[in-house]
Amino acid sequence: MKTSLRKRAVSVLATTAVLAGTAMTMGASSASAAPSADFSAQPMQSDGSRSIYVKRNGKVVGAGKWIANGDILRAEDEESDGYYITAVLSTGRDVNTKGRPAPSKVDDAGNLPEDKTYTMFVCIGNDSTGLHCSGNYSVRS
């Protein structure tokens, strides 16, 4: 009886391993790499504004901007390359150029408390490649 129970346990474990392997294989898909890009952040201006430029192959293809006068977060797309630009503020505010023909600019304005420091970052990508994002940069309202 002990041998039969042991064989049954081994069989159950083996079946579980095979099913888990099959599920992992079926769920796996070829990963698409996010577009390669370089980011160039301008120094924060005295009013707290800042621009982060997105470059591909050495050419500026878009930007994310914080415009302190008006508390405006902006995404700009300069190229009809199939990618969109997203700008994100640490408050949770985000804006993107998805679905808009280039060149395009999209703003999201909203009053924030004055003289507060926030962070922002910018991304480039699309639904099939995912996003490639800059680091965080400080801005001020």
Tab-separated table of N, CA, C and O in Angstrom, residues 52-56 59-65 74-87 95-107 122-126:
chain	number	residue	atom	x	y	z
A	52	ILE	N	11.975	67.928	-21.324
A	52	ILE	CA	12.730	66.693	-21.495
A	52	ILE	C	12.522	66.259	-22.940
A	52	ILE	O	11.396	65.959	-23.357
A	53	TYR	N	13.602	66.252	-23.715
A	53	TYR	CA	13.507	65.918	-25.132
A	53	TYR	C	13.764	64.430	-25.356
A	53	TYR	O	14.598	63.818	-24.687
A	54	VAL	N	13.024	63.868	-26.312
A	54	VAL	CA	13.158	62.467	-26.692
A	54	VAL	C	13.875	62.436	-28.036
A	54	VAL	O	13.415	63.059	-28.995
A	55	LYS	N	14.990	61.690	-28.095
A	55	LYS	CA	15.768	61.599	-29.329
A	55	LYS	C	15.890	60.153	-29.767
A	55	LYS	O	16.101	59.260	-28.952
A	56	ARG	N	15.743	59.963	-31.083
A	56	ARG	CA	16.004	58.661	-31.706
A	56	ARG	C	16.984	58.895	-32.833
A	56	ARG	O	16.795	59.794	-33.646
A	59	LYS	N	18.093	62.471	-33.399
A	59	LYS	CA	17.110	63.478	-33.826
A	59	LYS	C	16.009	63.607	-32.782
A	59	LYS	O	15.489	62.598	-32.293
A	60	VAL	N	15.622	64.834	-32.460
A	60	VAL	CA	14.515	65.058	-31.522
A	60	VAL	C	13.220	64.643	-32.197
A	60	VAL	O	12.876	65.143	-33.273
A	61	VAL	N	12.510	63.692	-31.561
A	61	VAL	CA	11.239	63.200	-32.106
A	61	VAL	C	10.058	63.585	-31.234
A	61	VAL	O	8.905	63.369	-31.611
A	62	GLY	N	10.336	64.158	-30.070
A	62	GLY	CA	9.262	64.561	-29.174
A	62	GLY	C	9.798	65.143	-27.891
A	62	GLY	O	11.013	65.257	-27.707
A	63	ALA	N	8.883	65.511	-27.010
A	63	ALA	CA	9.287	66.104	-25.734
A	63	ALA	C	8.144	66.029	-24.744
A	63	ALA	O	6.976	65.920	-25.120
A	64	GLY	N	8.516	66.099	-23.499
A	64	GLY	CA	7.573	66.306	-22.415
A	64	GLY	C	7.967	67.608	-21.749
A	64	GLY	O	9.164	67.874	-21.566
A	65	LYS	N	6.998	68.427	-21.433
A	65	LYS	CA	7.312	69.747	-20.868
A	65	LYS	C	6.430	70.048	-19.672
A	65	LYS	O	5.242	69.707	-19.659
A	74	ARG	N	2.756	68.997	-20.774
A	74	ARG	CA	2.609	68.906	-22.236
A	74	ARG	C	3.385	67.716	-22.782
A	74	ARG	O	4.504	67.455	-22.379
A	75	ALA	N	2.781	67.032	-23.743
A	75	ALA	CA	3.454	66.003	-24.542
A	75	ALA	C	3.480	66.500	-25.978
A	75	ALA	O	2.462	66.974	-26.487
A	76	GLU	N	4.640	66.398	-26.608
A	76	GLU	CA	4.805	66.833	-27.997
A	76	GLU	C	5.379	65.687	-28.818
A	76	GLU	O	6.359	65.069	-28.409
A	77	ASP	N	4.776	65.422	-29.959
A	77	ASP	CA	5.262	64.402	-30.882
A	77	ASP	C	5.589	65.095	-32.198
A	77	ASP	O	4.733	65.738	-32.797
A	78	GLU	N	6.828	64.954	-32.640
A	78	GLU	CA	7.288	65.652	-33.845
A	78	GLU	C	7.373	64.754	-35.075
A	78	GLU	O	7.518	65.259	-36.180
A	79	GLU	N	7.319	63.419	-34.894
A	79	GLU	CA	7.550	62.502	-36.011
A	79	GLU	C	6.389	61.547	-36.231
A	79	GLU	O	5.822	61.018	-35.278
A	80	SER	N	6.085	61.287	-37.487
A	80	SER	CA	5.085	60.274	-37.852
A	80	SER	C	5.793	58.927	-37.955
A	80	SER	O	5.981	58.387	-39.032
A	81	ASP	N	6.205	58.402	-36.794
A	81	ASP	CA	6.995	57.174	-36.763
A	81	ASP	C	6.262	56.002	-36.109
A	81	ASP	O	6.834	54.945	-35.880
A	82	GLY	N	4.982	56.182	-35.786
A	82	GLY	CA	4.218	55.113	-35.161
A	82	GLY	C	4.309	55.074	-33.647
A	82	GLY	O	3.703	54.226	-33.012
A	83	TYR	N	5.077	55.986	-33.066
A	83	TYR	CA	5.213	56.051	-31.614
A	83	TYR	C	4.505	57.289	-31.076
A	83	TYR	O	4.364	58.283	-31.781
A	84	TYR	N	4.073	57.224	-29.839
A	84	TYR	CA	3.500	58.402	-29.192
A	84	TYR	C	4.352	58.788	-27.998
A	84	TYR	O	5.172	58.008	-27.524
A	85	ILE	N	4.158	59.994	-27.545
A	85	ILE	CA	4.905	60.553	-26.423
A	85	ILE	C	3.948	60.689	-25.242
A	85	ILE	O	2.821	61.157	-25.403
A	86	THR	N	4.427	60.316	-24.079
A	86	THR	CA	3.666	60.454	-22.841
A	86	THR	C	4.493	61.253	-21.850
A	86	THR	O	5.695	61.016	-21.721
A	87	ALA	N	3.864	62.192	-21.171
A	87	ALA	CA	4.516	62.940	-20.080
A	87	ALA	C	3.717	62.667	-18.807
A	87	ALA	O	2.484	62.678	-18.833
A	95	VAL	N	-0.349	62.905	-19.749
A	95	VAL	CA	-0.876	63.345	-21.033
A	95	VAL	C	-0.078	62.634	-22.120
A	95	VAL	O	1.112	62.352	-21.939
A	96	ASN	N	-0.749	62.292	-23.237
A	96	ASN	CA	-0.008	61.645	-24.323
A	96	ASN	C	-0.587	62.016	-25.677
A	96	ASN	O	-1.694	62.530	-25.772
A	97	THR	N	0.201	61.722	-26.699
A	97	THR	CA	-0.180	62.061	-28.071
A	97	THR	C	-0.753	60.858	-28.819
A	97	THR	O	-0.891	60.912	-30.040
A	98	LYS	N	-1.105	59.817	-28.106
A	98	LYS	CA	-1.605	58.584	-28.715
A	98	LYS	C	-2.818	58.878	-29.604
A	98	LYS	O	-3.758	59.547	-29.200
A	99	GLY	N	-2.756	58.352	-30.827
A	99	GLY	CA	-3.875	58.497	-31.752
A	99	GLY	C	-3.922	59.823	-32.494
A	99	GLY	O	-4.834	60.055	-33.275
A	100	ARG	N	-2.962	60.677	-32.272
A	100	ARG	CA	-2.940	61.982	-32.950
A	100	ARG	C	-1.851	61.990	-34.019
A	100	ARG	O	-0.762	61.491	-33.784
A	101	PRO	N	-2.133	62.600	-35.156
A	101	PRO	CA	-1.092	62.673	-36.188
A	101	PRO	C	-0.003	63.663	-35.786
A	101	PRO	O	-0.279	64.706	-35.200
A	102	ALA	N	1.236	63.309	-36.080
A	102	ALA	CA	2.362	64.212	-35.793
A	102	ALA	C	2.466	65.240	-36.907
A	102	ALA	O	2.122	64.951	-38.040
A	103	PRO	N	2.908	66.421	-36.586
A	103	PRO	CA	3.258	66.906	-35.249
A	103	PRO	C	2.005	67.246	-34.440
A	103	PRO	O	1.006	67.698	-34.981
A	104	SER	N	2.097	66.982	-33.144
A	104	SER	CA	0.978	67.307	-32.271
A	104	SER	C	1.473	67.659	-30.874
A	104	SER	O	2.564	67.257	-30.473
A	105	LYS	N	0.643	68.447	-30.191
A	105	LYS	CA	0.902	68.839	-28.807
A	105	LYS	C	-0.380	68.608	-28.029
A	105	LYS	O	-1.463	68.946	-28.489
A	106	VAL	N	-0.245	68.030	-26.846
A	106	VAL	CA	-1.401	67.809	-25.988
A	106	VAL	C	-1.053	68.349	-24.607
A	106	VAL	O	-0.016	68.004	-24.045
A	107	ASP	N	-1.925	69.206	-24.078
A	107	ASP	CA	-1.707	69.825	-22.774
A	107	ASP	C	-2.727	69.333	-21.761
A	107	ASP	O	-3.863	69.014	-22.107
A	122	VAL	N	9.189	61.280	-19.035
A	122	VAL	CA	8.646	61.238	-20.391
A	122	VAL	C	8.903	59.851	-20.965
A	122	VAL	O	9.938	59.233	-20.686
A	123	CYS	N	7.962	59.374	-21.777
A	123	CYS	CA	8.100	58.055	-22.410
A	123	CYS	C	7.807	58.150	-23.894
A	123	CYS	O	7.075	59.036	-24.340
A	124	ILE	N	8.354	57.187	-24.628
A	124	ILE	CA	8.026	57.001	-26.040
A	124	ILE	C	7.651	55.535	-26.217
A	124	ILE	O	8.227	54.660	-25.571
A	125	GLY	N	6.670	55.263	-27.072
A	125	GLY	CA	6.294	53.882	-27.327
A	125	GLY	C	5.000	53.781	-28.086
A	125	GLY	O	4.489	54.773	-28.603
A	126	ASN	N	4.477	52.550	-28.148
A	126	ASN	CA	3.168	52.304	-28.718
A	126	ASN	C	2.614	51.028	-28.090
A	126	ASN	O	3.281	50.402	-27.259
